[in-house]
Coordinates of C-alpha atoms in Angstrom, one line a residue:
X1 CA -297.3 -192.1 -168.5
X2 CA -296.3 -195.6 -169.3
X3 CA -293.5 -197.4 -166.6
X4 CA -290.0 -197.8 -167.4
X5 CA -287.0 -198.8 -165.4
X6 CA -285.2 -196.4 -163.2
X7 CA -282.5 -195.7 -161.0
X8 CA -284.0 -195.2 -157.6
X9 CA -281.2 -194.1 -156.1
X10 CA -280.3 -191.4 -158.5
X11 CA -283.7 -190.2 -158.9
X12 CA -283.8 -188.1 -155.2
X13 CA -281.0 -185.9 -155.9
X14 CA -281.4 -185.7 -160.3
X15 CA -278.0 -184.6 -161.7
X16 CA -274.8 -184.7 -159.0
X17 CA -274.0 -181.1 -160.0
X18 CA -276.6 -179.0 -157.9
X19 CA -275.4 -176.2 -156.2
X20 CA -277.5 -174.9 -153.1
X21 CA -279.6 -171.5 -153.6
X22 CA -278.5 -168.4 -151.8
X23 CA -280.0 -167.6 -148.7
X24 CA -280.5 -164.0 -149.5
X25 CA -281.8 -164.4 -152.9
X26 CA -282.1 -167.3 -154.9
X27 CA -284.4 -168.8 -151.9
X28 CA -286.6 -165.9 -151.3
X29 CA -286.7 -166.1 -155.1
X30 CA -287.7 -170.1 -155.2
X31 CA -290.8 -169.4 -152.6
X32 CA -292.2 -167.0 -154.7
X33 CA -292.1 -169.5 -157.5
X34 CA -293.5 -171.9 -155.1
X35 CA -296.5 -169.8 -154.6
X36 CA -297.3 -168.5 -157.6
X37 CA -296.3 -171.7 -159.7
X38 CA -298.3 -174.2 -157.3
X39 CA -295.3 -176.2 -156.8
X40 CA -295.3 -180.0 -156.4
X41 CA -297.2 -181.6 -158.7
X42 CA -296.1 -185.4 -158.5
X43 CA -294.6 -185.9 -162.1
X44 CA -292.9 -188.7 -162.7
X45 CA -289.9 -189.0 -160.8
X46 CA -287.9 -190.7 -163.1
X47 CA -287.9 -188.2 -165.5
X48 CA -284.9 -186.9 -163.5
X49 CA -283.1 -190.0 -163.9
X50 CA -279.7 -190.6 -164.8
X51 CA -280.0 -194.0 -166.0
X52 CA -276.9 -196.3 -165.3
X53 CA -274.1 -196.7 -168.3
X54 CA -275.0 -193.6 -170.1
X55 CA -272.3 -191.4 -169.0
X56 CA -270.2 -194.6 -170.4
X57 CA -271.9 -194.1 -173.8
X58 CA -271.8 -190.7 -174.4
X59 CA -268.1 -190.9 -173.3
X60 CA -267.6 -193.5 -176.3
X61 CA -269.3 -191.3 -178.7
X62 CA -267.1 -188.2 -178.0
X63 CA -268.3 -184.5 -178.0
X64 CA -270.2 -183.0 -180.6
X65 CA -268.0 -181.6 -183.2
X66 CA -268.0 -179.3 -185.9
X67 CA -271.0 -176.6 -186.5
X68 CA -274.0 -179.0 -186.1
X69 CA -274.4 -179.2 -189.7
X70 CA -273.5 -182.6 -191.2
X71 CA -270.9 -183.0 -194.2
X72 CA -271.4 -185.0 -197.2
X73 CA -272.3 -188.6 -197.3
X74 CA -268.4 -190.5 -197.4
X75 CA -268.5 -192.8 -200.3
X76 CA -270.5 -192.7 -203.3
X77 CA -272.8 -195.7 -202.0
X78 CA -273.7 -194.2 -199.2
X79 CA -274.6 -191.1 -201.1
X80 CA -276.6 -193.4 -203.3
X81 CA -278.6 -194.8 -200.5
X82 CA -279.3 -191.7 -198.9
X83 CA -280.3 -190.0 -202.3
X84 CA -283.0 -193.2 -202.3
X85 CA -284.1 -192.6 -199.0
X86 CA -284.5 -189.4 -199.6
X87 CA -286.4 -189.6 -202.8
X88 CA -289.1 -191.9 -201.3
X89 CA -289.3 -189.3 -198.5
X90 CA -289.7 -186.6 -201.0
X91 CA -292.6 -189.0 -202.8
X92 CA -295.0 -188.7 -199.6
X93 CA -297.3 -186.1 -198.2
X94 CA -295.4 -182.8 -197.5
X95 CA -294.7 -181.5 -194.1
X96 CA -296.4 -178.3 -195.1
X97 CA -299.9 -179.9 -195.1
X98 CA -301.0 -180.4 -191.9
X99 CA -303.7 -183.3 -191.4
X100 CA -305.6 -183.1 -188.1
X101 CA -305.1 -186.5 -187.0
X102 CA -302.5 -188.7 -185.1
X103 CA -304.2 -191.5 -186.4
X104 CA -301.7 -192.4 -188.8
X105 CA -298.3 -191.9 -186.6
X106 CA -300.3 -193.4 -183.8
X107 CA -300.6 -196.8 -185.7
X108 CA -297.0 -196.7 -186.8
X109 CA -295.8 -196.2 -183.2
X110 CA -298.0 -199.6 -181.8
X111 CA -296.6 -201.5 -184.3
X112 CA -292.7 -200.2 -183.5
X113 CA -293.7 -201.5 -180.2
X114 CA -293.9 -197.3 -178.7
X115 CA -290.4 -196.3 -179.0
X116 CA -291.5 -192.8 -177.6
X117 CA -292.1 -194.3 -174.6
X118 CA -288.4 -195.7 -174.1
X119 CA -287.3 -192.6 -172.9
X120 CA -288.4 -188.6 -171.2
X121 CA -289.2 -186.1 -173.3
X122 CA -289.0 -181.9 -173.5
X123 CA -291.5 -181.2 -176.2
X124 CA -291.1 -177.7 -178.0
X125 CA -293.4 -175.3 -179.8
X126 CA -294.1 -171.8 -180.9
X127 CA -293.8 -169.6 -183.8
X128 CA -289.9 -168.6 -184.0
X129 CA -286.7 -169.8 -181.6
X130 CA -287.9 -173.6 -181.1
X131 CA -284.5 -174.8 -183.2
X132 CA -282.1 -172.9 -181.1
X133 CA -283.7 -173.3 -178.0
X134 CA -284.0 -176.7 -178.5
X135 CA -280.2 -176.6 -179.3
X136 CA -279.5 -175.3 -176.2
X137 CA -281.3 -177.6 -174.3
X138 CA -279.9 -180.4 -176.0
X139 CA -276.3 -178.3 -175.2
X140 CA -277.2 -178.1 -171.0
X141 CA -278.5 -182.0 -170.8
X142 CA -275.5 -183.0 -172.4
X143 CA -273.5 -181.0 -169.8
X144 CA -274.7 -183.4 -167.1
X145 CA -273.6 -186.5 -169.3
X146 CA -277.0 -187.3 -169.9
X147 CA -276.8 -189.0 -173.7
X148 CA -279.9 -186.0 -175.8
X149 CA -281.7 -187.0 -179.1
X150 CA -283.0 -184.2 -180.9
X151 CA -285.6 -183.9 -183.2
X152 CA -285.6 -180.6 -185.3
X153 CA -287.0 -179.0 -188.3
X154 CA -286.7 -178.0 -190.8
X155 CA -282.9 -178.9 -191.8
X156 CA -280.5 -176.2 -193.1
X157 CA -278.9 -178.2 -195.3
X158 CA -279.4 -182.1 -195.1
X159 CA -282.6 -183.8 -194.2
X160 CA -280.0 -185.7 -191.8
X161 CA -279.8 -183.1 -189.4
X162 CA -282.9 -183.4 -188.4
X163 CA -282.1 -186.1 -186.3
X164 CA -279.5 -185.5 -183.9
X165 CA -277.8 -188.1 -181.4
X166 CA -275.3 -186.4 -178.5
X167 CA -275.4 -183.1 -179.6
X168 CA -274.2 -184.3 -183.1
X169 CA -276.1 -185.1 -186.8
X170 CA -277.0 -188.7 -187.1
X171 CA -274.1 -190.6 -189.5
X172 CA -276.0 -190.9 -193.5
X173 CA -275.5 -194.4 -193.0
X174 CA -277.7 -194.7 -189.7
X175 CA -279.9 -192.7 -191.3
X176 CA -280.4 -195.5 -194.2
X177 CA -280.2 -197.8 -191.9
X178 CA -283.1 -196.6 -189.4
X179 CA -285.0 -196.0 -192.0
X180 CA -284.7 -199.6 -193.8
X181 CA -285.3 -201.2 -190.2
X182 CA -289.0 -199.5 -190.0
X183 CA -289.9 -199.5 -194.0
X184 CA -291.8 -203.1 -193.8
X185 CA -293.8 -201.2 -191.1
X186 CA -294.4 -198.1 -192.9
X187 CA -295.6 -199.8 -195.5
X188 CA -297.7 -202.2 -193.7
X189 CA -299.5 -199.0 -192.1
X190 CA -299.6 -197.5 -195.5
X191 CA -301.9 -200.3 -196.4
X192 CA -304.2 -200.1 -193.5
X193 CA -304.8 -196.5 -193.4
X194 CA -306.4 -194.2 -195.9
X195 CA -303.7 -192.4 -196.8
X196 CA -299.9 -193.1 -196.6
X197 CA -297.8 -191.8 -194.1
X198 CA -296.7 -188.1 -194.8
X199 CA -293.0 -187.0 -195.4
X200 CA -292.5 -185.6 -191.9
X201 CA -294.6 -188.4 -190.1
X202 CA -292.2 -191.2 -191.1
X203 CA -289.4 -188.6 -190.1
X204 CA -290.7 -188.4 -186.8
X205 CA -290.9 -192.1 -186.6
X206 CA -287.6 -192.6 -187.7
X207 CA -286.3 -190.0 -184.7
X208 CA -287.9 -192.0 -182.2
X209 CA -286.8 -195.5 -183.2
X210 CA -283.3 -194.0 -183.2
X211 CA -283.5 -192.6 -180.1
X212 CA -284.6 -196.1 -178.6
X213 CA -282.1 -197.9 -180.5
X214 CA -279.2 -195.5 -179.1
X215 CA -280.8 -195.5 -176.4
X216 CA -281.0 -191.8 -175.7
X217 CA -282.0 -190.7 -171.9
X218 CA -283.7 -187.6 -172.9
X219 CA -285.6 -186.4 -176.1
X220 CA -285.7 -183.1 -177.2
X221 CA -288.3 -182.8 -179.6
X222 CA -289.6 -179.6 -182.0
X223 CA -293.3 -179.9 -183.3
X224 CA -293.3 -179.3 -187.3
X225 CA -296.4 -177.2 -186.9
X226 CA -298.5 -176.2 -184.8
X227 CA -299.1 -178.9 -181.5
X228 CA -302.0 -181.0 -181.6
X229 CA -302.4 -182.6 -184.6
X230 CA -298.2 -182.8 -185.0
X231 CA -296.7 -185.9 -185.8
X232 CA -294.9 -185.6 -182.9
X233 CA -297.6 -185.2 -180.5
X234 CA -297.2 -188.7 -179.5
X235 CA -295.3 -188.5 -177.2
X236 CA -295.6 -187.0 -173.3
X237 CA -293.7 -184.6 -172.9
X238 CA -292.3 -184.1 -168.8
X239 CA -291.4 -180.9 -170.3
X240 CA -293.0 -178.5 -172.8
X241 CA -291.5 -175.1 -174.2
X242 CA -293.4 -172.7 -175.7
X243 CA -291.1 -170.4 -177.2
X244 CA -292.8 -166.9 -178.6
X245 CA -296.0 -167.4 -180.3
X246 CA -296.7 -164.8 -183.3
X247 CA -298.6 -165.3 -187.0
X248 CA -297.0 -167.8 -189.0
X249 CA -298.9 -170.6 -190.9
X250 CA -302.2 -168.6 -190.9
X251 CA -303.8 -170.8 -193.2
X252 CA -303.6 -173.5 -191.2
X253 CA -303.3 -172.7 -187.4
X254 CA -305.3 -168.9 -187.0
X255 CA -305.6 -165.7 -187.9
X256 CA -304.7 -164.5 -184.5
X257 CA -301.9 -165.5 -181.5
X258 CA -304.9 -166.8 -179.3
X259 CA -306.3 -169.4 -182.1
X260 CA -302.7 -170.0 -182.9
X261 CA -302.0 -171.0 -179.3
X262 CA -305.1 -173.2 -179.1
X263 CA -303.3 -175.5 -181.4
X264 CA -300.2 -175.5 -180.0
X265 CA -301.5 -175.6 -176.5
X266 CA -301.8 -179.5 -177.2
X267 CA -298.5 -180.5 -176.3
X268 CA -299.1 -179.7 -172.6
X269 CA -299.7 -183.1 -170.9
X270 CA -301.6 -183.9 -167.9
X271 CA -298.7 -183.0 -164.3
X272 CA -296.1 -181.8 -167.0
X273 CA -294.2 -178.0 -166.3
X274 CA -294.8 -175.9 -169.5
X275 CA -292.0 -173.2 -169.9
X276 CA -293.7 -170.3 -171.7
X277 CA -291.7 -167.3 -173.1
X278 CA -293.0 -163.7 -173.4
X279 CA -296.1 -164.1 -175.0
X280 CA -299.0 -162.1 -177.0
X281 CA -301.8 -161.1 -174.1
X282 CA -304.3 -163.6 -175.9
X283 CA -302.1 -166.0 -176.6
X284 CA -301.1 -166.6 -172.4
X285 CA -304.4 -166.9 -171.4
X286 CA -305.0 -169.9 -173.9
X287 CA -301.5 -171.3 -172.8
X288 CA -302.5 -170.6 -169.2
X289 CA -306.2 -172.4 -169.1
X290 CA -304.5 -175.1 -170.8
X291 CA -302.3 -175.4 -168.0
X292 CA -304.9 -175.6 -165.4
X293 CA -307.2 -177.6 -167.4
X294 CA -304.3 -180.3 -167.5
X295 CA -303.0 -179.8 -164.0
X296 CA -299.2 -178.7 -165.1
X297 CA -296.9 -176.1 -163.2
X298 CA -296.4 -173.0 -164.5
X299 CA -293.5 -171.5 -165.3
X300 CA -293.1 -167.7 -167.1
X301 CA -290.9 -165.8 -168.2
X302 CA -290.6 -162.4 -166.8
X303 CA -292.0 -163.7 -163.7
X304 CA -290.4 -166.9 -162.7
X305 CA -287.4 -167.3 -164.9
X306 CA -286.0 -164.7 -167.4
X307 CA -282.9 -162.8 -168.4
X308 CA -281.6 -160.5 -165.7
X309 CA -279.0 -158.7 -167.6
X310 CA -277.2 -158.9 -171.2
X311 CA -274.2 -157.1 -173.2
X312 CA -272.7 -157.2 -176.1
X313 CA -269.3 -158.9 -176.1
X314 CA -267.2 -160.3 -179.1
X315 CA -268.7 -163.2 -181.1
X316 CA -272.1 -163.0 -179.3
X317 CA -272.8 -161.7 -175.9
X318 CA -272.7 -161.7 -171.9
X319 CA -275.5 -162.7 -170.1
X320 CA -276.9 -162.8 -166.5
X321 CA -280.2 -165.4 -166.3
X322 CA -282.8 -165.8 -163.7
X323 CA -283.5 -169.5 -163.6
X324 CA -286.3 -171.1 -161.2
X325 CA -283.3 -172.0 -158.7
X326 CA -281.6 -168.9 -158.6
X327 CA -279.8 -166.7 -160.4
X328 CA -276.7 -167.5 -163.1
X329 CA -274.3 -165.1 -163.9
X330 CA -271.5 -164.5 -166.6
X331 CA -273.2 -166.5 -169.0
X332 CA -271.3 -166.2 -172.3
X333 CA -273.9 -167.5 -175.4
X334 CA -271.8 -167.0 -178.9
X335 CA -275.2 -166.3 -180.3
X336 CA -276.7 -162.7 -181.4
X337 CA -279.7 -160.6 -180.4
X338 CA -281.8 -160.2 -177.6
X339 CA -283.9 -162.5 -178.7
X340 CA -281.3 -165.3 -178.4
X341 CA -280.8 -164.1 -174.6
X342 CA -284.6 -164.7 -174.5
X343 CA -284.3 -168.2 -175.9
X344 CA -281.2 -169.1 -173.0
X345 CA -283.6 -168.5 -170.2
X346 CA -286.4 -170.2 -172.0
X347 CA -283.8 -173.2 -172.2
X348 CA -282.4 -172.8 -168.9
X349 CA -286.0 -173.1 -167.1
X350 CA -286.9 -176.2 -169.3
X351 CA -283.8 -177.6 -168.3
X352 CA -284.1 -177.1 -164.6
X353 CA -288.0 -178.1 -165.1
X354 CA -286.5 -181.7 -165.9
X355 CA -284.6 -181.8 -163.4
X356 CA -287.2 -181.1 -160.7
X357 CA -285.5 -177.4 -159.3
X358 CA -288.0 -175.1 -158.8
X359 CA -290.7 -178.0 -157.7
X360 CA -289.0 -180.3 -156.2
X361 CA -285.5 -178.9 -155.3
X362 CA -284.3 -175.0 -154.4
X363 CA -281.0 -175.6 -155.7
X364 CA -279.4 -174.4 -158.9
X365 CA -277.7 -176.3 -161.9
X366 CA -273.9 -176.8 -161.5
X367 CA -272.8 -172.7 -163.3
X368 CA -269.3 -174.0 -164.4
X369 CA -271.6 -176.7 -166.7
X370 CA -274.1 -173.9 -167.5
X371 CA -271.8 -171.9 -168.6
X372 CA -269.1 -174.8 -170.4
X373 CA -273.1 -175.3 -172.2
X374 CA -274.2 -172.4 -173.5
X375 CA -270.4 -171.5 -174.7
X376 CA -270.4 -174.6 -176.7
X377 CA -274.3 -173.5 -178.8
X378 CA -273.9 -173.3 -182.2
X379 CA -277.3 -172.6 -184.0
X380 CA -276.8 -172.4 -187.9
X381 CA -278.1 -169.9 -190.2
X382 CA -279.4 -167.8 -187.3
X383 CA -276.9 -164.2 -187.8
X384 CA -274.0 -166.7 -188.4
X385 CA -271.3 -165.0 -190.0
X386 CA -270.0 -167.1 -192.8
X387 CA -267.9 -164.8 -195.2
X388 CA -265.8 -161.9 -194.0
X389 CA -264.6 -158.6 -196.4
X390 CA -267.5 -158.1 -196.8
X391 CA -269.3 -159.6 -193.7
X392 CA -272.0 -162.2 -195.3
X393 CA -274.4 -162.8 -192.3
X394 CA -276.8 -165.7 -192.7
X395 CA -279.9 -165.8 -190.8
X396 CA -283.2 -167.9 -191.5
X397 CA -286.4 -165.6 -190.6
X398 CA -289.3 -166.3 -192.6
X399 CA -291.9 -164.4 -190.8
X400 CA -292.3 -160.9 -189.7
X401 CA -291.8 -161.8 -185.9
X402 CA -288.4 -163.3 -186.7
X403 CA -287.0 -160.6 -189.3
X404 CA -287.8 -158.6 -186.8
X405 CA -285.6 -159.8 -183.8
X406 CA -283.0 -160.4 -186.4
X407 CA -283.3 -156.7 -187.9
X408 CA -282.5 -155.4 -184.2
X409 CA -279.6 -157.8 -183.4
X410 CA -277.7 -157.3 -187.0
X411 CA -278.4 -153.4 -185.7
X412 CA -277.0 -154.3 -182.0
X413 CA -274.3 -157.1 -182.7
X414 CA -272.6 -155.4 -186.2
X415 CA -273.6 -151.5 -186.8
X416 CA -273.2 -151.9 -190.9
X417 CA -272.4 -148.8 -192.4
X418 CA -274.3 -150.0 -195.6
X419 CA -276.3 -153.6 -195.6
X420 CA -277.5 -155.0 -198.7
X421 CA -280.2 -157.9 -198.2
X422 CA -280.3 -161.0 -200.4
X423 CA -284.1 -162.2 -199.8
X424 CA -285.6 -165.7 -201.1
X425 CA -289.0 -166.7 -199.4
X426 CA -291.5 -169.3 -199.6
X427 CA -294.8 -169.1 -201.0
X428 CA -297.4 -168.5 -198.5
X429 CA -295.6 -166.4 -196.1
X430 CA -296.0 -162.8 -195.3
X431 CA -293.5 -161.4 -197.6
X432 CA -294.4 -157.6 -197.1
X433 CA -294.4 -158.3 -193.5
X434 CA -291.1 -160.1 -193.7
X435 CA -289.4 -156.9 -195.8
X436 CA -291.4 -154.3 -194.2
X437 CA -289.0 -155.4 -191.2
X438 CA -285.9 -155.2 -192.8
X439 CA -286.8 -152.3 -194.8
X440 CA -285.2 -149.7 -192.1
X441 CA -282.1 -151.7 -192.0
X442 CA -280.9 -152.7 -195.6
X443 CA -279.7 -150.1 -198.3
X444 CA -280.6 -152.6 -201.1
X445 CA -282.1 -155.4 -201.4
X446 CA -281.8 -158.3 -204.1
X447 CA -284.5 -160.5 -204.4
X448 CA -284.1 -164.1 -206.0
X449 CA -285.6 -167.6 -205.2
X450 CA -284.5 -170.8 -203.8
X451 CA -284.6 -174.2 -205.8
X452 CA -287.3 -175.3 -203.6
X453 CA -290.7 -176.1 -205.4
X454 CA -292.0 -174.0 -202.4
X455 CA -290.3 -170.6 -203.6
X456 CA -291.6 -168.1 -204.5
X457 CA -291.1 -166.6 -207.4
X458 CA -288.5 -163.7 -208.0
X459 CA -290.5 -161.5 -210.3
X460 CA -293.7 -161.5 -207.8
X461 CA -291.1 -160.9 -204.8
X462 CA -289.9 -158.2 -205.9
X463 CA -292.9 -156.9 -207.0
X464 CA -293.5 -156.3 -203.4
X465 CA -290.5 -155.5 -202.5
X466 CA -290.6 -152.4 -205.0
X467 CA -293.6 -151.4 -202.8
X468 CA -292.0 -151.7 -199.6
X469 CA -288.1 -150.2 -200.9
X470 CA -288.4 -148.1 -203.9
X471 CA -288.0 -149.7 -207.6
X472 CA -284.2 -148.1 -207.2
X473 CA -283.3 -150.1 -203.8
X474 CA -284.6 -153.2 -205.1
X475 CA -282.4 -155.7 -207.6
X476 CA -283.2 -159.0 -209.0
X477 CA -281.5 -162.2 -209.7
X478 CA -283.8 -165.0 -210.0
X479 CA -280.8 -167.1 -209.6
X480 CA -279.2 -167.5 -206.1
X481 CA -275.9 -167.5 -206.7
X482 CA -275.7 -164.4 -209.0
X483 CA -277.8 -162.6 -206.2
X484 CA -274.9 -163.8 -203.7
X485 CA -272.9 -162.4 -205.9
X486 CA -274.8 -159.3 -207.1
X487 CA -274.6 -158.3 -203.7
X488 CA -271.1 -159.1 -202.4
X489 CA -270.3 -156.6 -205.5
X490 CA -272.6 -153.8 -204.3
X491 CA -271.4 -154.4 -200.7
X492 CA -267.4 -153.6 -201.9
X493 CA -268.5 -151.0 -204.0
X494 CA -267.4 -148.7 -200.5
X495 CA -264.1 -150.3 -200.1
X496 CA -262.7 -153.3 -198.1
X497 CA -262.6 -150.8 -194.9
X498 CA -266.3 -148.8 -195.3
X499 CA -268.4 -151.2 -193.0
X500 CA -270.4 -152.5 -195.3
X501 CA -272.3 -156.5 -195.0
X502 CA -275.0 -158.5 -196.6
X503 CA -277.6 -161.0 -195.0
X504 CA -279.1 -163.9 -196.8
X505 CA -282.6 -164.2 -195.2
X506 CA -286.6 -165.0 -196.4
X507 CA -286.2 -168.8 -195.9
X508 CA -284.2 -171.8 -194.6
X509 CA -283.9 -173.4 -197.6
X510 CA -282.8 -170.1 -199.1
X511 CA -279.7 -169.8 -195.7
X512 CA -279.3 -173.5 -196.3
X513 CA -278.2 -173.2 -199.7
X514 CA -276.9 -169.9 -199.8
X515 CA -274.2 -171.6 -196.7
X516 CA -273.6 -174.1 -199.4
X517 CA -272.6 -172.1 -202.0
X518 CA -270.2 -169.9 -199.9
X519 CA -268.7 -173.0 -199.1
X520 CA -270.0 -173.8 -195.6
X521 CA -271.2 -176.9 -195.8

């Protein structure tokens, strides 16, 4: 890893807010992660560092506010400007095709002068749960005043929110603005390579020149697809997350979770700790080699880190988590399903990774922070209520593996007496897949589209969904906002009082618009 400045003193100890294992427990608990993790492995040390003024800048900046999704452009030139940006964006490569090369983004990045390098880095992959864990992450660095970029994708609702600075959406106007300062080198690259830069490469580059320019002390950064080949496989992650691997993209990154994981196995760097969640058999022992071959630590879920205990409680639930220090308890994440527990220890661990606990210190995290942390996540379009009378539940599975953790948490967190699903999906995904896992939970289903160029058509939808419901379960309304509608009606067709919900799911782009039109954003 490259050199940068850093704060000797500060980097012994990491954060100020340690608290010391217990005797009885949490030690016993940090040898056995010693030996079975391989302990020290001589990272970087400043990769722990709190480097000096930031508290004083994030303190200027204020706490994240609102519900992470950013609000219309104020002024009509500003919405101009960002309507420009975005439409030279939209005139590039899509993010969907996936290139194998770094050649581009690699070129871009010398002539920025490496901004990547300006700061540490958690890097995060897998199939579903990289947004909110990285959300959470972003949540618990910011607890110990450290000032978080965040990189995320795809958006919900602005291509703004992408790019996060303190826990908060970068301002439309910075956005113009970062983008304007790099667009002489864009297009200077653009005419040395043999093909332009793709939509989701210059995004990546615009991240990390606003993260330098903030500056930022920590990135937390979400791959687009896959690992390797991903634009944002420039950087070196100290950190990297592999949140649960399952088929998604099969086109592009394997027909199986083994292949799937080779690909994203490349954002394990040389003496990093990779964080893996609960994983497919085949997909841990590709995740695993890659780890020796590299030289990282180790750390699993299940065996090193994981969630102890969890209960439903009002507006999300109750959680006990087994971190690599020790154990945290009365953990209170306003999120839903067990899969979102899953995600908080995945978090957690990456968190206490950076901070050198586990390796380099038996101590835990500071559990009045934890805790302030993970009460303060907000995730959007993942089972976020958004209408009540009826309930209208937004959540933004695409794939099988995610419609069917949400399937089980709507079934935990609400108990619907009568849940009518609004579906719009993209073309390419496993549709049937995707509705054969919410088939046992909705009564009805209305099928429409999205106005993405992407979406799939209504007619051919629901031509599958009459093989997975029943022609009489299934409804269409190739428009979204008379399927909204549609099924509201059929949802208070049992009364205000009869239990009944609907959930708007198949797509991001669908949940992002859909949050629109109900007047969330």
């Amino acid at each position: 890893m490259s050199e940068r400045p850093r704060n000797d003193d500060a980097q012994s100890d990491g954060p100020d807010r340690f608290d010391d294992a217990d005797d009885n427990g949490a030690a016993g608990a940090v040898d056995e992660f010693d030996e079975i993790a391989a302990a020290e492995t001589g990272r970087d040390p400043d990769l722990a560092v709190i480097e000096a003024g930031s508290r004083t800048l994030r303190t200027q900046s204020g706490p994240p506010q609102g519900d992470g999704v950013p609000a219309r452009p104020a002024g009509p030139e500003v919405e101009r400007a960002l309507r420009e940006v975005e439409t030279e964006l939209a005139g590039r490569w899509g993010e969907t095709k996936l290139d194998p090369s770094l050649v581009r983004i690699e070129a871009l990045m010398d002539i920025l002068g490496q901004p990547q390098r300006a700061y540490p880095s958690i890097h995060i992959t897998g199939t579903n749960g990289k947004t909110s864990t990285a959300r959470m992450i972003e949540a618990l660095l910011g607890g110990f005043d450290l000032r978080t970029g965040r990189y995320t994708s795809p958006h919900v609702q602005s291509v703004t929110e992408r790019i996060s600075l303190d826990g908060a959406p970068i301002a439309p106007e910075r956005f113009v603005e970062t983008f304007r300062d790099i667009e002489p080198y864009i297009q200077m690259t653009d005419e040395r390579q043999g093909f332009r830069l793709s939509f989701f490469e210059v995004l990546t580059a615009m991240a990390y020149a606003a993260f330098a320019d903030a500056p930022v002390d920590v990135a937390v950064v979400e791959v687009g697809m896959g690992g390797t080949w991903d634009a944002t496989n420039v950087i070196d992650g100290s950190v990297a997350v592999v949140t649960p691997i399952s088929l998604d993209h099969t086109d592009r990154l394997g027909s199986t979770p083994g292949e799937i994981a080779s690909e994203k196995a490349g954002i394990v760097k040389k003496d990093a700790t990779v964080v893996l969640a609960q994983q497919p058999v085949d997909a841990a022992q590709v995740l695993l080699k890659r780890a020796v071959e590299v030289d990282a630590t180790v750390a699993r879920e299940g065996m090193e880190f994981g969630v102890v205990s969890r209960e439903v409680a009002v507006g999300g639930q109750l959680l006990t988590l087994r971190g690599l220090g020790g154990e945290y308890p009365e953990i209170f994440l306003p999120l839903y399903g067990a899969h979102q527990a899953h995600n908080a220890a995945v978090a957690l661990a990456a968190v206490e990774a950076f901070f050198g606990i586990g390796s380099e210190h038996a101590r835990t995290l500071d559990i009045d922070v934890v805790r302030a942390a993970f009460a303060a996540v907000v995730s959007p379009g993942r089972l976020e209520v958004v209408r009540s009378s009826p309930s209208v539940v937004l959540d933004a599975a695409h794939n099988p593996g995610g419609a069917r953790a949400a399937a089980e948490a709507v079934t935990e967190a609400f108990g619907f007496s009568r849940l009518i699903g609004v579906v719009g999906a993209s073309e390419g995904k496993d549709v049937r897949g995707l509705l054969e896992a919410f088939e046992p939970i909705f009564t009805e289903v209305v099928v429409t589209r999205n106005s993405s160029h992407r979406a799939l058509d209504a007619d051919e939808l629901a031509a599958v969904a009459v093989e997975v419901f029943g022609s009489e379960r299934v409804q269409v309304e190739p428009r979204l906002d008379d399927a909204l509608e549609a099924a509201i009606t059929l949802a208070e067709e049992e009364g205000e009082f009869s239990g009944a919900g609907v959930l708007v799911t198949g797509s991001v782009i669908t949940v992002g618009e859909a949050r629109m039109l109900l007047g969330r954003g």
